[in-house]
CSV table of C-alpha atoms in Angstrom, one decimal:
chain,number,residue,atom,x,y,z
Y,258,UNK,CA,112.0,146.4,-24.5
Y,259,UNK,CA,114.0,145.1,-27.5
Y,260,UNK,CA,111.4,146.1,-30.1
Y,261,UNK,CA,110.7,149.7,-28.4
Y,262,UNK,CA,110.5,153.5,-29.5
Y,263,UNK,CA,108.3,156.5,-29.9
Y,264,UNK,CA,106.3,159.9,-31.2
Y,265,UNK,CA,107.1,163.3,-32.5
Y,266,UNK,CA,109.6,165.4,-30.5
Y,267,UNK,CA,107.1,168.8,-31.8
Y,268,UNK,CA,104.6,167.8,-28.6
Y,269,UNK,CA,107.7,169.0,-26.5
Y,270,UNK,CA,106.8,172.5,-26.8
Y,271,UNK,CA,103.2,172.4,-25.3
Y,272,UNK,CA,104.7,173.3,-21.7
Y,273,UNK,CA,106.2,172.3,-18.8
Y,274,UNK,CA,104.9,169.2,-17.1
Y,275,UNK,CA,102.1,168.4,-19.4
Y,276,UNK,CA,102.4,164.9,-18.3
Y,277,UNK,CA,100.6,165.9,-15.1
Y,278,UNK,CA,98.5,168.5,-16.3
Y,279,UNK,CA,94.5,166.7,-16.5
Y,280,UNK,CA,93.7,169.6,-18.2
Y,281,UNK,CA,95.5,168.7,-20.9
Y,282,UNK,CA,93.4,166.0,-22.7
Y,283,UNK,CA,96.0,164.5,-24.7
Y,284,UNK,CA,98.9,164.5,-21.7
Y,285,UNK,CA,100.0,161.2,-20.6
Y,286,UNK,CA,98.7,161.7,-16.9
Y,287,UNK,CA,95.2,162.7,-18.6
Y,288,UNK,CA,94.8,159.8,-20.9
Y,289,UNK,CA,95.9,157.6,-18.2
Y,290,UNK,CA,93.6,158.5,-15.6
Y,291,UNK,CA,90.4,158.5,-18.5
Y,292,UNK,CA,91.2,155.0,-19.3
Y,293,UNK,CA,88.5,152.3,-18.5
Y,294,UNK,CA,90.7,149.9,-17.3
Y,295,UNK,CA,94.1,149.4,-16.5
Y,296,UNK,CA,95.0,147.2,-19.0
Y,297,UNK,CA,94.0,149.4,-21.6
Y,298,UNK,CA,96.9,151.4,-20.5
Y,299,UNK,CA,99.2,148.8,-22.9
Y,300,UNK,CA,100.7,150.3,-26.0
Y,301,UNK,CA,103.1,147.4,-27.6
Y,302,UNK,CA,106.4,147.7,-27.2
Y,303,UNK,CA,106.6,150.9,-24.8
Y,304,UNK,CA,107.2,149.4,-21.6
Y,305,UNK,CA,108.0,152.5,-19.7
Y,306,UNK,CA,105.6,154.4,-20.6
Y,307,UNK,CA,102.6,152.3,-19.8
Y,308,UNK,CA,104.2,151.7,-16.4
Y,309,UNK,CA,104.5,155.7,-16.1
Y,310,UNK,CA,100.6,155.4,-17.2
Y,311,UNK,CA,100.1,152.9,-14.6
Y,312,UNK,CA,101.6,154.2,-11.5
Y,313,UNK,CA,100.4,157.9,-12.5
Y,314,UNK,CA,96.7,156.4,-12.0
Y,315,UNK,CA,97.3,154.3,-9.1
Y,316,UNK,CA,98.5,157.2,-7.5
Y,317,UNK,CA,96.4,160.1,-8.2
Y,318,UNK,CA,93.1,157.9,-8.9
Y,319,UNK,CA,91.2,157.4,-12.2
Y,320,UNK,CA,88.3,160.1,-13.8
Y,321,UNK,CA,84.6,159.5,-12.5
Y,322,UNK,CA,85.3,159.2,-8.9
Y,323,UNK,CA,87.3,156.3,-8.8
Y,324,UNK,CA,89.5,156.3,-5.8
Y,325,UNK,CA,92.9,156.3,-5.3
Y,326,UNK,CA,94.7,153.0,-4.9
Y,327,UNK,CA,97.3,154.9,-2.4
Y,328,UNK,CA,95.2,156.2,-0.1
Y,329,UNK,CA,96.4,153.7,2.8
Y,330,UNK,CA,100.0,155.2,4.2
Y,331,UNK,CA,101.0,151.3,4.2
Y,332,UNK,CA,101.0,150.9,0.1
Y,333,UNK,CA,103.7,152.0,-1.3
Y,334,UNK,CA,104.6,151.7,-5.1
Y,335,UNK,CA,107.7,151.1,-6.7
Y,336,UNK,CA,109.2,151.0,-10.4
Y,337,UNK,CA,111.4,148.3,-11.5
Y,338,UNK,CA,113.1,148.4,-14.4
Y,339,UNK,CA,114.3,144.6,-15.7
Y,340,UNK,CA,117.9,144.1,-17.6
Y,341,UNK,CA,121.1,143.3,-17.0
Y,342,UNK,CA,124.9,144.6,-18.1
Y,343,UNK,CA,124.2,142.7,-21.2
Y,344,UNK,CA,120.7,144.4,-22.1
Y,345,UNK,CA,119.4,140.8,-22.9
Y,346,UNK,CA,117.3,139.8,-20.5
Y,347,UNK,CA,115.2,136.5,-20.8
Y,348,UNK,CA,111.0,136.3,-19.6
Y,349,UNK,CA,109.0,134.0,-19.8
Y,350,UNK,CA,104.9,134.3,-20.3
Y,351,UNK,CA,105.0,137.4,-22.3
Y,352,UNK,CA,102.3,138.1,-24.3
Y,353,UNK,CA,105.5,139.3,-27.7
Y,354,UNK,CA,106.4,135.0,-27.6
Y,355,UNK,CA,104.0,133.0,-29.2
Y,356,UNK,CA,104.7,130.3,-26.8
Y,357,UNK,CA,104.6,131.2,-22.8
Y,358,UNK,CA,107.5,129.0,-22.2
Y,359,UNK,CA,110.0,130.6,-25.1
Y,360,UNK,CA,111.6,133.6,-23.8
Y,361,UNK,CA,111.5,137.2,-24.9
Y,362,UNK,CA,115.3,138.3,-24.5
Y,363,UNK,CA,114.3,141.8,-23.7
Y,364,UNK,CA,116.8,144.2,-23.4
Y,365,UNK,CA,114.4,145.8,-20.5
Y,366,UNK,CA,111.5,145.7,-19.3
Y,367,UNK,CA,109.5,148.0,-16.6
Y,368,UNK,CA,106.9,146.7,-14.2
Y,369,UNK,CA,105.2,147.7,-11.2
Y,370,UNK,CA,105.4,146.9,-7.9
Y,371,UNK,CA,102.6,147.5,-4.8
Y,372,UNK,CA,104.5,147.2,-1.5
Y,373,UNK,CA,101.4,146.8,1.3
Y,374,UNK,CA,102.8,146.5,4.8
Y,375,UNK,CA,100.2,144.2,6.7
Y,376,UNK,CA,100.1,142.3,10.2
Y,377,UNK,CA,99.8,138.9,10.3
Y,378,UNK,CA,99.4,137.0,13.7
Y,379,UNK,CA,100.8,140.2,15.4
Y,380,UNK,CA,104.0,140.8,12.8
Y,381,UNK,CA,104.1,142.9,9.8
Y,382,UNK,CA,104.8,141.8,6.8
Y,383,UNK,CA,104.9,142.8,3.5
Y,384,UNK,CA,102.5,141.6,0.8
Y,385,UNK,CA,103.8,142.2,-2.9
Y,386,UNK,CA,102.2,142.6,-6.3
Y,387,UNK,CA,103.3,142.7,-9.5
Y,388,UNK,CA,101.5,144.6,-12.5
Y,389,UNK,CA,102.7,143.4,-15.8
Y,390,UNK,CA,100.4,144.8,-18.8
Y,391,UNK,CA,102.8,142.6,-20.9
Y,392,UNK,CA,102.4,139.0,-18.8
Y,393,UNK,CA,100.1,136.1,-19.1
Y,394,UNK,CA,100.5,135.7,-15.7
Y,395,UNK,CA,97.3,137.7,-13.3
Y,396,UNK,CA,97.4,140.9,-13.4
Y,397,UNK,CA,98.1,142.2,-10.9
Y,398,UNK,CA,100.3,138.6,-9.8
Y,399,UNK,CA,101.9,138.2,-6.4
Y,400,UNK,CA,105.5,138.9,-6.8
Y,401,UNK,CA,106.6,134.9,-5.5
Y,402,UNK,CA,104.0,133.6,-8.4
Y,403,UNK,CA,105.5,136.4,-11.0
Y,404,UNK,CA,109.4,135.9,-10.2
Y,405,UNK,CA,109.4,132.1,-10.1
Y,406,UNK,CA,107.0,132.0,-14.0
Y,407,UNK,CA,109.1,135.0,-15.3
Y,408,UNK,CA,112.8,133.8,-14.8
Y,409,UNK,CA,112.5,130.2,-14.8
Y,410,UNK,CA,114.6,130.3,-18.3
Y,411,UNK,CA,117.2,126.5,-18.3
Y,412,UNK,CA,120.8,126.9,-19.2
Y,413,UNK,CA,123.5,124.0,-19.9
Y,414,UNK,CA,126.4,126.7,-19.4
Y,415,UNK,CA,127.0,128.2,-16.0
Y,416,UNK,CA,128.0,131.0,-17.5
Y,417,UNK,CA,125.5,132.0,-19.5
Y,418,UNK,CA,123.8,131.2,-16.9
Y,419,UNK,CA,125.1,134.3,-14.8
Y,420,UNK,CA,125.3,136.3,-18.2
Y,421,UNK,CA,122.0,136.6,-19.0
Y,422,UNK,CA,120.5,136.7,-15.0
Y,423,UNK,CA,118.1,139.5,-14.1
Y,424,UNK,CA,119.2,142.5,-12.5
Y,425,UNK,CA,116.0,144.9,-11.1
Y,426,UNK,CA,116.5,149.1,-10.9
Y,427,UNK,CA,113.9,149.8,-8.0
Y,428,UNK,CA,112.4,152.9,-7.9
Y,429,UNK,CA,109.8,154.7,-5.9
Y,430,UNK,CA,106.7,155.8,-8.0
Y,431,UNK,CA,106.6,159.0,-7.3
Y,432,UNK,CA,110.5,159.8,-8.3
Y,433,UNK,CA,109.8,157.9,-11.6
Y,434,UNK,CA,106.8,160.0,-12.2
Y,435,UNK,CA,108.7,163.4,-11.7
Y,436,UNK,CA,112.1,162.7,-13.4
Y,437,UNK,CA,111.0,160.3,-16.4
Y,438,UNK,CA,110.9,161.5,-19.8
Y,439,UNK,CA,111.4,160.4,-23.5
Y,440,UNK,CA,111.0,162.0,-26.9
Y,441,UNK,CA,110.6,158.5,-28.6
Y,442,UNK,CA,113.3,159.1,-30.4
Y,443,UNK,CA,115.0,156.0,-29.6
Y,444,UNK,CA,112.6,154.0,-31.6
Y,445,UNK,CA,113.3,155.3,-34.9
Y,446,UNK,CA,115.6,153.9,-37.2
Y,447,UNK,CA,116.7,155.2,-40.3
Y,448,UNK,CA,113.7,157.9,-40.7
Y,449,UNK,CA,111.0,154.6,-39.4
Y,450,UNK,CA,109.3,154.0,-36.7
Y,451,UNK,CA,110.0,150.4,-34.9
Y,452,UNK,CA,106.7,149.9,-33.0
Y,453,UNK,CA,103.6,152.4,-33.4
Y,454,UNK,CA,104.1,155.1,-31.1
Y,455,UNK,CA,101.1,156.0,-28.6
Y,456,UNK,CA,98.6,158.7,-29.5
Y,457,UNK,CA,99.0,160.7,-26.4
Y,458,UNK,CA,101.8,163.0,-25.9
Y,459,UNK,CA,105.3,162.3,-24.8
Y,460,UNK,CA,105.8,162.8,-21.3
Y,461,UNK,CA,108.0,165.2,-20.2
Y,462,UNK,CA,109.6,167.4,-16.8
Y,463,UNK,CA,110.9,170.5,-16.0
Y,464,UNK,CA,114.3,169.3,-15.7
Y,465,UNK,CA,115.0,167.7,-19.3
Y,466,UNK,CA,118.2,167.6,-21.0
Y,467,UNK,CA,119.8,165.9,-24.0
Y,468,UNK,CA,121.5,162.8,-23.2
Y,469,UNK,CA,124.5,161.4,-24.8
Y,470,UNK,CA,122.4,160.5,-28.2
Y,471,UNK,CA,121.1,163.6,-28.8
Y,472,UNK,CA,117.9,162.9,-27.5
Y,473,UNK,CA,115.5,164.5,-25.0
Y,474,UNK,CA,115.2,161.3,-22.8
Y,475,UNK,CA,116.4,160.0,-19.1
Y,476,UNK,CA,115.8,156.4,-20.3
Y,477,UNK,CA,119.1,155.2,-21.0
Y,478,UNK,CA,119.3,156.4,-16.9
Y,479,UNK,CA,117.2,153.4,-16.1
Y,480,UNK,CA,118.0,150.9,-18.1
Y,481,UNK,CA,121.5,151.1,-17.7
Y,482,UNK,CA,123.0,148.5,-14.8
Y,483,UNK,CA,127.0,148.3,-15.2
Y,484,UNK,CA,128.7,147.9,-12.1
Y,485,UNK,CA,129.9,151.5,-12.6
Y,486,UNK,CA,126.1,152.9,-13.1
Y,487,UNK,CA,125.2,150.9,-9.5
Y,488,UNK,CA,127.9,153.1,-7.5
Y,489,UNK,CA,126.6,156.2,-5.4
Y,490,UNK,CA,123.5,156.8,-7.5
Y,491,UNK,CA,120.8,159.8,-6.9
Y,492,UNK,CA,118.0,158.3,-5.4
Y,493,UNK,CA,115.6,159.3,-8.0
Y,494,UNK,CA,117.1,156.6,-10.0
Y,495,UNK,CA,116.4,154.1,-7.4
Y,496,UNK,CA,119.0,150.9,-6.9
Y,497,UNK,CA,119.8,147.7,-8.6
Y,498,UNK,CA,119.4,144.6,-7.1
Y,499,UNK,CA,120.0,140.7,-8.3
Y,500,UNK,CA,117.0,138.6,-7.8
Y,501,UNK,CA,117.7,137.6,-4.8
Y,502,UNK,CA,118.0,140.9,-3.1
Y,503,UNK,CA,114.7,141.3,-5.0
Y,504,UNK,CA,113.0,138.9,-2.8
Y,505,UNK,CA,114.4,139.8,0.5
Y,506,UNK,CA,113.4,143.3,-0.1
Y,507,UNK,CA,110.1,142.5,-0.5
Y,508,UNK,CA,109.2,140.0,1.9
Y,509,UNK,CA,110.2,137.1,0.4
Y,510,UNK,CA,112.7,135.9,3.3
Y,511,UNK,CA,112.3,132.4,2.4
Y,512,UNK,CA,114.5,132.5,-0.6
């Protein structure tokens, strides 16, 4: 998101795959699964993370023997990452705009998506949900409800028009989970941090490297969505599709 960044690089050397270690109070999978509710998960301004949070608990089920929301071989979850080749991106109802209908020209923004294959009247079809910790729309919101209150923005020019429209990384849950990481580096400027960093620590992998910045962090992975970046990617980094392509991939054939 445009105002995003985060903690202390030192909470790198506490092991491999802390993130998914529950025995580690402080790890990101811990803390997420101990939450009491979902939405509790939010920490301003670190999109990715709280999505990480988010599908981590979905997945492998909260503390106190709450269930897991994955348990049923027809839900799937899925990642998506929100920008465009411009990294300014324009959402409406987010809880950063003092007014639901101003935009928030993010330069990304993560959600999650539930995929639940169901039959209706002898057909499957797919039902869709979208889990915003950031929206005023429900939470969770069905995906037609969340796409048509989300990017709604007007434009007089055409072209900004097609400048500023969405483009969506997709990505399966459990890929995110295993290959996302951040030091938080990239929200500090000049020795300060730009938004609070969370209290839990930074979640890591086994296969971290620097990236171009000098930081430990696959973010810039995600977030980036040139036409170069969409061509023959790994499949842990999902693909990028316009809106449209959006809808027809989940079930909205309507469009």
């Amino acid at each position: 998101m445009l105002s995003e960044r985060r903690q202390s690089i030192t909470t790198f050397n506490t092991g491999i795959n802390n993130s998914h270690d529950d025995n580690k109070k402080n790890s990101a999978g811990a803390t997420a699964r101990s939450c009491p509710t979902e939405k509790s998960l939010r920490s301003p301004c670190y999109c990715e993370e709280n999505v990480w949070r988010l599908a981590y608990r979905r997945m492998m089920g909260g503390l106190g023997g709450r269930e897991r929301n994955d348990a049923k071989e027809n839900v799937e979850y899925y990642v998506v990452f929100v920008s465009n080749e411009e990294k300014c991106c324009p959402m409406l109802n987010q809880l950063a705009s003092d007014n639901p209908l101003k935009a928030c020209f993010w330069d990304y923004h993560v959600v999650l998506i539930q995929s639940t294959k169901v039959v209706k009247k002898g057909k499957q079809v797919i039902q869709a949900q979208v889990s915003d910790i950031d929206t005023r729309l429900p939470f969770p919101c069905a995906l037609e409800e969340y796409l048509d209150g989300t990017f709604n923005s007007k434009f007089a020019d055409k072209k900004d028009e097609r400048k500023f429209a969405p483009l969506f990384r997709v990505v399966r849950a459990e890929y995110y989970l295993e290959n996302f990481y951040s030091d938080r580096m990239h929200m500090i400027k000049d020795g300060v941090w730009l938004a609070k960093p969370p209290s839990y620590d930074c979640i890591t992998t086994s296969n971290m490297k620097m990236n171009k910045k000098g930081h430990l962090s696959s973010l810039d992975d995600y977030v980036t969505m040139s036409k170069k970046s969409r061509i023959e990617e790994n499949a842990w980094l999902g693909e990028v599709l316009t809106l449209q392509q959006l809808k027809l991939k989940f079930g909205l054939s309507n469009y």
